[in-house]
Amino acid sequence: MAPPATIHPILLTCDGEGRLLRWSNPGPAGIPPGWSEPTRDGLGRNCLPPDARSLWDEVFNRVRRSGRSQAFDFLPPAGIAPWRVALHRLDGPEGGPHYLATLKPASLAFSETADDRRAAELSAIHDFSPTMMVLLDQEMRVRRMNLAAMEFAEITEADAGNLSPGRILGCIEALHHPEGCGHGPSCPTCPLRTIILDTLQHGAIHRRVKASPALIAGKLAQEKTVLASTAPLTLHGEKLLLLYLEDITEQEQLARQLRQSQKMDAFGQLAGGVAHDFNNILTAFQMSLDLLKLEPGVTPKMTDQLEQLALISNRAGDLTRQLLMFSRKQPVRQAPHELNQLIDTLLKMLRRLLGENIAIEFKRSDRPCWIVADQGMIEQVVMNLCVNARDAMPDGGRLMISTEATELTSPMGQAHPGAYAVLRVADTGTGMSDQVKAHIFEPFFTTKEVGKGTGLGLATVFGIVQQHQGAIAVESAPGQGTQFSIFLPLTVEPDPSRPGFTLETQIPGRGDAILLVEDDPHVRIPAAQLLSRLGYRVTAADCGAEALQRWAERNGAFDLLISDVIMPGGMSGWQLAARLRESRPALPVIITSGYDSDPRAESELTRCGYGFVRKPYASMDLAAVVQTSLHPH
């Protein structure tokens, strides 16, 4: 008996165990009598009439073992024409093999080999394409999806029937609005919906239109970015639309990271240039204050005022270091420190800073927590976190600082598994929403009023933690306060070191000759005056060329070179030191700088044995390094 003209071939796609992944639309005639509706995660064999299932099992196993296509005929219930089933193995680009079954009336199989091969090829292209493909009808309802689309949407084709694209993709607007896709407040401007409607209504073709709908993955809302293409299609006299989707979310994230990195680099260059000039100003200011303190007749009241000016200068220096650390241009000067001791030294300052309406609690770890860190940077982390906590408690509250030693058993950010000291700063303040938490480490992001926050505090904290190979975590919820946890690698307790330098231990200069090279006269003049008052003989120069001239005039009779790094005339401090050491290999050298973009700077200091003074520096800093360089023992 000839089959009705309305019966169309059916395609089944199964996994390696024969489980049904999807099946094609059987056409206007629907499912043939005696067949079964496909079920989610059911077996492909169960779609056939019961009498044909044993044949399916036998042929399916042969195809699975041999990899070669095979076919079998079966006779459905009486009154229906015989059907032929051809099974093909399809090896996709990833994952295990899949199997395609083409089912059609045997009377239509006069060219079955060519037809089956063509169907298998087309189905393979459709199923295994990395591009998502969705077939829509005029009502914007899904007719078919390929495997890539089902994987992205986390849905089977059987579940997708008659759903809109918004509901399948998990668009928040489509899921939350009572009337579904197309009725949300953002739907009229949705690029995806716009091109679909244009294709359905006018037959327009659109290629790679970017859309970023807010989608729900599991229980979390996240923004995905897709490139959408549409094309009109007519099948069996019905006008349809073929929608192609490419998930480019990861590429967009990488592009944003690249743009952010480029902005950071540009900002770093700007910050470095500003820091160089600003640090020179602060250095001159601080040294002038120190020289004033040494003048005879300075009263205690004048000394207090000078100390206040010094504190203001230090705060300005902290701002410069903050900019440099944010752009990662600030070199890290690490040494062993015990974390509890660092906190202890800050507590008195913190109590004055935070005010009487903030109760500060400090819970020390049971054992010492030694870390290798830049002391100033770690202090800045604590200060920034505490100031943020204070601002989150305008009516007062409790600030809890605690330390402990712990083990990380899995990676956390860039922190590898191992032993870590944990610094926690928690408050009873207003807390943060998830939306705010997602941006708190971004530079210039702030929730404070205009003029009350720079937006650099937490960005600086994040940069410092990264520079120390650590990790940072934050827990917060509106009305429930905030807790920051800083993880820093633990180290062994160091051996007792030599006593540090103080003014009381300063040994007066013994007439040592110093060549001081500094292009800024506001720094050069007070530095020369200070060194002279300490008993050194100072010859000053404002650039590398003048320094070479002074060196030649005295036949190199200098005991120490002090040079800034960046100077006019085309010769840096590094180059000047190398030139002078050609004739005096053992010449002690001190390099001064507030900013150095040369990545070799750290290794050069170590390799050449140079001393270093970071700008802005006070008289104590310069005097200590000079004494150590000239008389190391």
PDB file of N, CA and C in Angstrom, residues 166-213:
ATOM      1  N   GLY A 166      12.863  33.731  24.071  1.00  0.00           N
ATOM      2  CA  GLY A 166      13.203  34.313  25.363  1.00  0.00           C
ATOM      3  C   GLY A 166      13.093  33.324  26.498  1.00  0.00           C
ATOM      4  N   ARG A 167      12.026  32.505  26.472  1.00  0.00           N
ATOM      5  CA  ARG A 167      11.841  31.528  27.543  1.00  0.00           C
ATOM      6  C   ARG A 167      12.861  30.397  27.444  1.00  0.00           C
ATOM      7  N   ILE A 168      13.203  30.012  26.242  1.00  0.00           N
ATOM      8  CA  ILE A 168      14.183  28.937  26.072  1.00  0.00           C
ATOM      9  C   ILE A 168      15.560  29.379  26.554  1.00  0.00           C
ATOM     10  N   LEU A 169      15.959  30.592  26.190  1.00  0.00           N
ATOM     11  CA  LEU A 169      17.278  31.080  26.569  1.00  0.00           C
ATOM     12  C   LEU A 169      17.348  31.473  28.035  1.00  0.00           C
ATOM     13  N   GLY A 170      16.200  31.607  28.676  1.00  0.00           N
ATOM     14  CA  GLY A 170      16.206  31.976  30.086  1.00  0.00           C
ATOM     15  C   GLY A 170      16.263  33.470  30.304  1.00  0.00           C
ATOM     16  N   CYS A 171      15.715  34.253  29.364  1.00  0.00           N
ATOM     17  CA  CYS A 171      15.697  35.703  29.520  1.00  0.00           C
ATOM     18  C   CYS A 171      14.863  36.084  30.738  1.00  0.00           C
ATOM     19  N   ILE A 172      15.424  36.920  31.593  1.00  0.00           N
ATOM     20  CA  ILE A 172      14.736  37.316  32.819  1.00  0.00           C
ATOM     21  C   ILE A 172      13.396  37.967  32.516  1.00  0.00           C
ATOM     22  N   GLU A 173      13.364  38.803  31.478  1.00  0.00           N
ATOM     23  CA  GLU A 173      12.115  39.504  31.138  1.00  0.00           C
ATOM     24  C   GLU A 173      11.039  38.513  30.719  1.00  0.00           C
ATOM     25  N   ALA A 174      11.427  37.506  29.921  1.00  0.00           N
ATOM     26  CA  ALA A 174      10.455  36.532  29.445  1.00  0.00           C
ATOM     27  C   ALA A 174       9.945  35.647  30.571  1.00  0.00           C
ATOM     28  N   LEU A 175      10.812  35.347  31.532  1.00  0.00           N
ATOM     29  CA  LEU A 175      10.423  34.459  32.617  1.00  0.00           C
ATOM     30  C   LEU A 175       9.610  35.167  33.696  1.00  0.00           C
ATOM     31  N   HIS A 176       9.906  36.443  33.930  1.00  0.00           N
ATOM     32  CA  HIS A 176       9.274  37.149  35.040  1.00  0.00           C
ATOM     33  C   HIS A 176       7.987  37.873  34.658  1.00  0.00           C
ATOM     34  N   HIS A 177       7.854  38.246  33.380  1.00  0.00           N
ATOM     35  CA  HIS A 177       6.641  38.978  33.011  1.00  0.00           C
ATOM     36  C   HIS A 177       5.476  37.999  32.841  1.00  0.00           C
ATOM     37  N   PRO A 178       4.310  38.331  33.372  1.00  0.00           N
ATOM     38  CA  PRO A 178       3.171  37.398  33.293  1.00  0.00           C
ATOM     39  C   PRO A 178       2.827  36.993  31.865  1.00  0.00           C
ATOM     40  N   GLU A 179       2.998  37.906  30.897  1.00  0.00           N
ATOM     41  CA  GLU A 179       2.627  37.600  29.510  1.00  0.00           C
ATOM     42  C   GLU A 179       3.799  37.056  28.706  1.00  0.00           C
ATOM     43  N   GLY A 180       4.968  36.900  29.350  1.00  0.00           N
ATOM     44  CA  GLY A 180       6.075  36.225  28.694  1.00  0.00           C
ATOM     45  C   GLY A 180       6.896  37.114  27.782  1.00  0.00           C
ATOM     46  N   CYS A 181       7.576  36.453  26.844  1.00  0.00           N
ATOM     47  CA  CYS A 181       8.524  37.110  25.944  1.00  0.00           C
ATOM     48  C   CYS A 181       7.827  38.167  25.101  1.00  0.00           C
ATOM     49  N   GLY A 182       8.461  39.348  25.043  1.00  0.00           N
ATOM     50  CA  GLY A 182       7.928  40.426  24.229  1.00  0.00           C
ATOM     51  C   GLY A 182       7.140  41.455  24.997  1.00  0.00           C
ATOM     52  N   HIS A 183       6.903  41.230  26.278  1.00  0.00           N
ATOM     53  CA  HIS A 183       6.072  42.147  27.051  1.00  0.00           C
ATOM     54  C   HIS A 183       6.832  42.811  28.196  1.00  0.00           C
ATOM     55  N   GLY A 184       8.104  42.511  28.349  1.00  0.00           N
ATOM     56  CA  GLY A 184       8.895  43.131  29.399  1.00  0.00           C
ATOM     57  C   GLY A 184       9.260  44.559  29.039  1.00  0.00           C
ATOM     58  N   PRO A 185       9.703  45.345  30.012  1.00  0.00           N
ATOM     59  CA  PRO A 185      10.031  46.750  29.736  1.00  0.00           C
ATOM     60  C   PRO A 185      11.177  46.938  28.759  1.00  0.00           C
ATOM     61  N   SER A 186      12.080  45.969  28.667  1.00  0.00           N
ATOM     62  CA  SER A 186      13.214  46.107  27.750  1.00  0.00           C
ATOM     63  C   SER A 186      12.978  45.424  26.414  1.00  0.00           C
ATOM     64  N   CYS A 187      11.880  44.705  26.278  1.00  0.00           N
ATOM     65  CA  CYS A 187      11.637  43.945  25.048  1.00  0.00           C
ATOM     66  C   CYS A 187      11.577  44.806  23.782  1.00  0.00           C
ATOM     67  N   PRO A 188      10.954  46.000  23.831  1.00  0.00           N
ATOM     68  CA  PRO A 188      10.898  46.798  22.587  1.00  0.00           C
ATOM     69  C   PRO A 188      12.268  47.181  22.034  1.00  0.00           C
ATOM     70  N   THR A 189      13.274  47.247  22.889  1.00  0.00           N
ATOM     71  CA  THR A 189      14.612  47.629  22.406  1.00  0.00           C
ATOM     72  C   THR A 189      15.555  46.436  22.338  1.00  0.00           C
ATOM     73  N   CYS A 190      15.042  45.235  22.544  1.00  0.00           N
ATOM     74  CA  CYS A 190      15.895  44.037  22.503  1.00  0.00           C
ATOM     75  C   CYS A 190      16.357  43.789  21.062  1.00  0.00           C
ATOM     76  N   PRO A 191      17.653  43.805  20.783  1.00  0.00           N
ATOM     77  CA  PRO A 191      18.134  43.587  19.406  1.00  0.00           C
ATOM     78  C   PRO A 191      17.717  42.227  18.860  1.00  0.00           C
ATOM     79  N   LEU A 192      17.691  41.210  19.723  1.00  0.00           N
ATOM     80  CA  LEU A 192      17.331  39.872  19.271  1.00  0.00           C
ATOM     81  C   LEU A 192      15.880  39.838  18.783  1.00  0.00           C
ATOM     82  N   ARG A 193      15.001  40.402  19.561  1.00  0.00           N
ATOM     83  CA  ARG A 193      13.580  40.421  19.170  1.00  0.00           C
ATOM     84  C   ARG A 193      13.369  41.284  17.926  1.00  0.00           C
ATOM     85  N   THR A 194      14.121  42.381  17.828  1.00  0.00           N
ATOM     86  CA  THR A 194      13.957  43.298  16.690  1.00  0.00           C
ATOM     87  C   THR A 194      14.280  42.614  15.375  1.00  0.00           C
ATOM     88  N   ILE A 195      15.390  41.878  15.321  1.00  0.00           N
ATOM     89  CA  ILE A 195      15.766  41.255  14.041  1.00  0.00           C
ATOM     90  C   ILE A 195      14.869  40.065  13.725  1.00  0.00           C
ATOM     91  N   ILE A 196      14.386  39.351  14.756  1.00  0.00           N
ATOM     92  CA  ILE A 196      13.466  38.240  14.503  1.00  0.00           C
ATOM     93  C   ILE A 196      12.171  38.753  13.873  1.00  0.00           C
ATOM     94  N   LEU A 197      11.625  39.826  14.442  1.00  0.00           N
ATOM     95  CA  LEU A 197      10.392  40.392  13.890  1.00  0.00           C
ATOM     96  C   LEU A 197      10.606  40.927  12.484  1.00  0.00           C
ATOM     97  N   ASP A 198      11.747  41.556  12.236  1.00  0.00           N
ATOM     98  CA  ASP A 198      12.013  42.099  10.909  1.00  0.00           C
ATOM     99  C   ASP A 198      12.093  40.991   9.871  1.00  0.00           C
ATOM    100  N   THR A 199      12.677  39.864  10.244  1.00  0.00           N
ATOM    101  CA  THR A 199      12.776  38.741   9.309  1.00  0.00           C
ATOM    102  C   THR A 199      11.414  38.107   9.080  1.00  0.00           C
ATOM    103  N   LEU A 200      10.636  37.928  10.135  1.00  0.00           N
ATOM    104  CA  LEU A 200       9.318  37.312   9.993  1.00  0.00           C
ATOM    105  C   LEU A 200       8.374  38.190   9.186  1.00  0.00           C
ATOM    106  N   GLN A 201       8.423  39.510   9.399  1.00  0.00           N
ATOM    107  CA  GLN A 201       7.473  40.407   8.762  1.00  0.00           C
ATOM    108  C   GLN A 201       7.905  40.858   7.373  1.00  0.00           C
ATOM    109  N   HIS A 202       9.217  41.006   7.155  1.00  0.00           N
ATOM    110  CA  HIS A 202       9.687  41.572   5.886  1.00  0.00           C
ATOM    111  C   HIS A 202      10.673  40.674   5.142  1.00  0.00           C
ATOM    112  N   GLY A 203      10.994  39.525   5.703  1.00  0.00           N
ATOM    113  CA  GLY A 203      11.927  38.617   5.035  1.00  0.00           C
ATOM    114  C   GLY A 203      13.362  39.107   5.044  1.00  0.00           C
ATOM    115  N   ALA A 204      13.678  40.035   5.910  1.00  0.00           N
ATOM    116  CA  ALA A 204      15.040  40.589   5.964  1.00  0.00           C
ATOM    117  C   ALA A 204      16.014  39.561   6.529  1.00  0.00           C
ATOM    118  N   ILE A 205      17.251  39.649   6.058  1.00  0.00           N
ATOM    119  CA  ILE A 205      18.333  38.794   6.561  1.00  0.00           C
ATOM    120  C   ILE A 205      19.259  39.660   7.425  1.00  0.00           C
ATOM    121  N   HIS A 206      19.559  39.187   8.607  1.00  0.00           N
ATOM    122  CA  HIS A 206      20.462  39.899   9.522  1.00  0.00           C
ATOM    123  C   HIS A 206      21.639  39.010   9.868  1.00  0.00           C
ATOM    124  N   ARG A 207      22.801  39.604   9.911  1.00  0.00           N
ATOM    125  CA  ARG A 207      24.016  38.821  10.184  1.00  0.00           C
ATOM    126  C   ARG A 207      24.766  39.381  11.390  1.00  0.00           C
ATOM    127  N   ARG A 208      25.020  38.524  12.377  1.00  0.00           N
ATOM    128  CA  ARG A 208      25.908  38.784  13.513  1.00  0.00           C
ATOM    129  C   ARG A 208      25.574  40.097  14.237  1.00  0.00           C
ATOM    130  N   VAL A 209      24.334  40.192  14.664  1.00  0.00           N
ATOM    131  CA  VAL A 209      23.892  41.345  15.449  1.00  0.00           C
ATOM    132  C   VAL A 209      24.145  41.033  16.935  1.00  0.00           C
ATOM    133  N   LYS A 210      24.822  41.941  17.624  1.00  0.00           N
ATOM    134  CA  LYS A 210      25.182  41.691  19.021  1.00  0.00           C
ATOM    135  C   LYS A 210      23.998  41.982  19.937  1.00  0.00           C
ATOM    136  N   ALA A 211      23.764  41.074  20.862  1.00  0.00           N
ATOM    137  CA  ALA A 211      22.706  41.252  21.865  1.00  0.00           C
ATOM    138  C   ALA A 211      23.231  40.756  23.200  1.00  0.00           C
ATOM    139  N   SER A 212      22.842  41.431  24.274  1.00  0.00           N
ATOM    140  CA  SER A 212      23.311  41.060  25.609  1.00  0.00           C
ATOM    141  C   SER A 212      22.131  40.956  26.559  1.00  0.00           C
ATOM    142  N   PRO A 213      21.335  39.908  26.424  1.00  0.00           N
ATOM    143  CA  PRO A 213      20.197  39.747  27.338  1.00  0.00           C
ATOM    144  C   PRO A 213      20.668  39.270  28.703  1.00  0.00           C
TER     145      PRO A 213
END
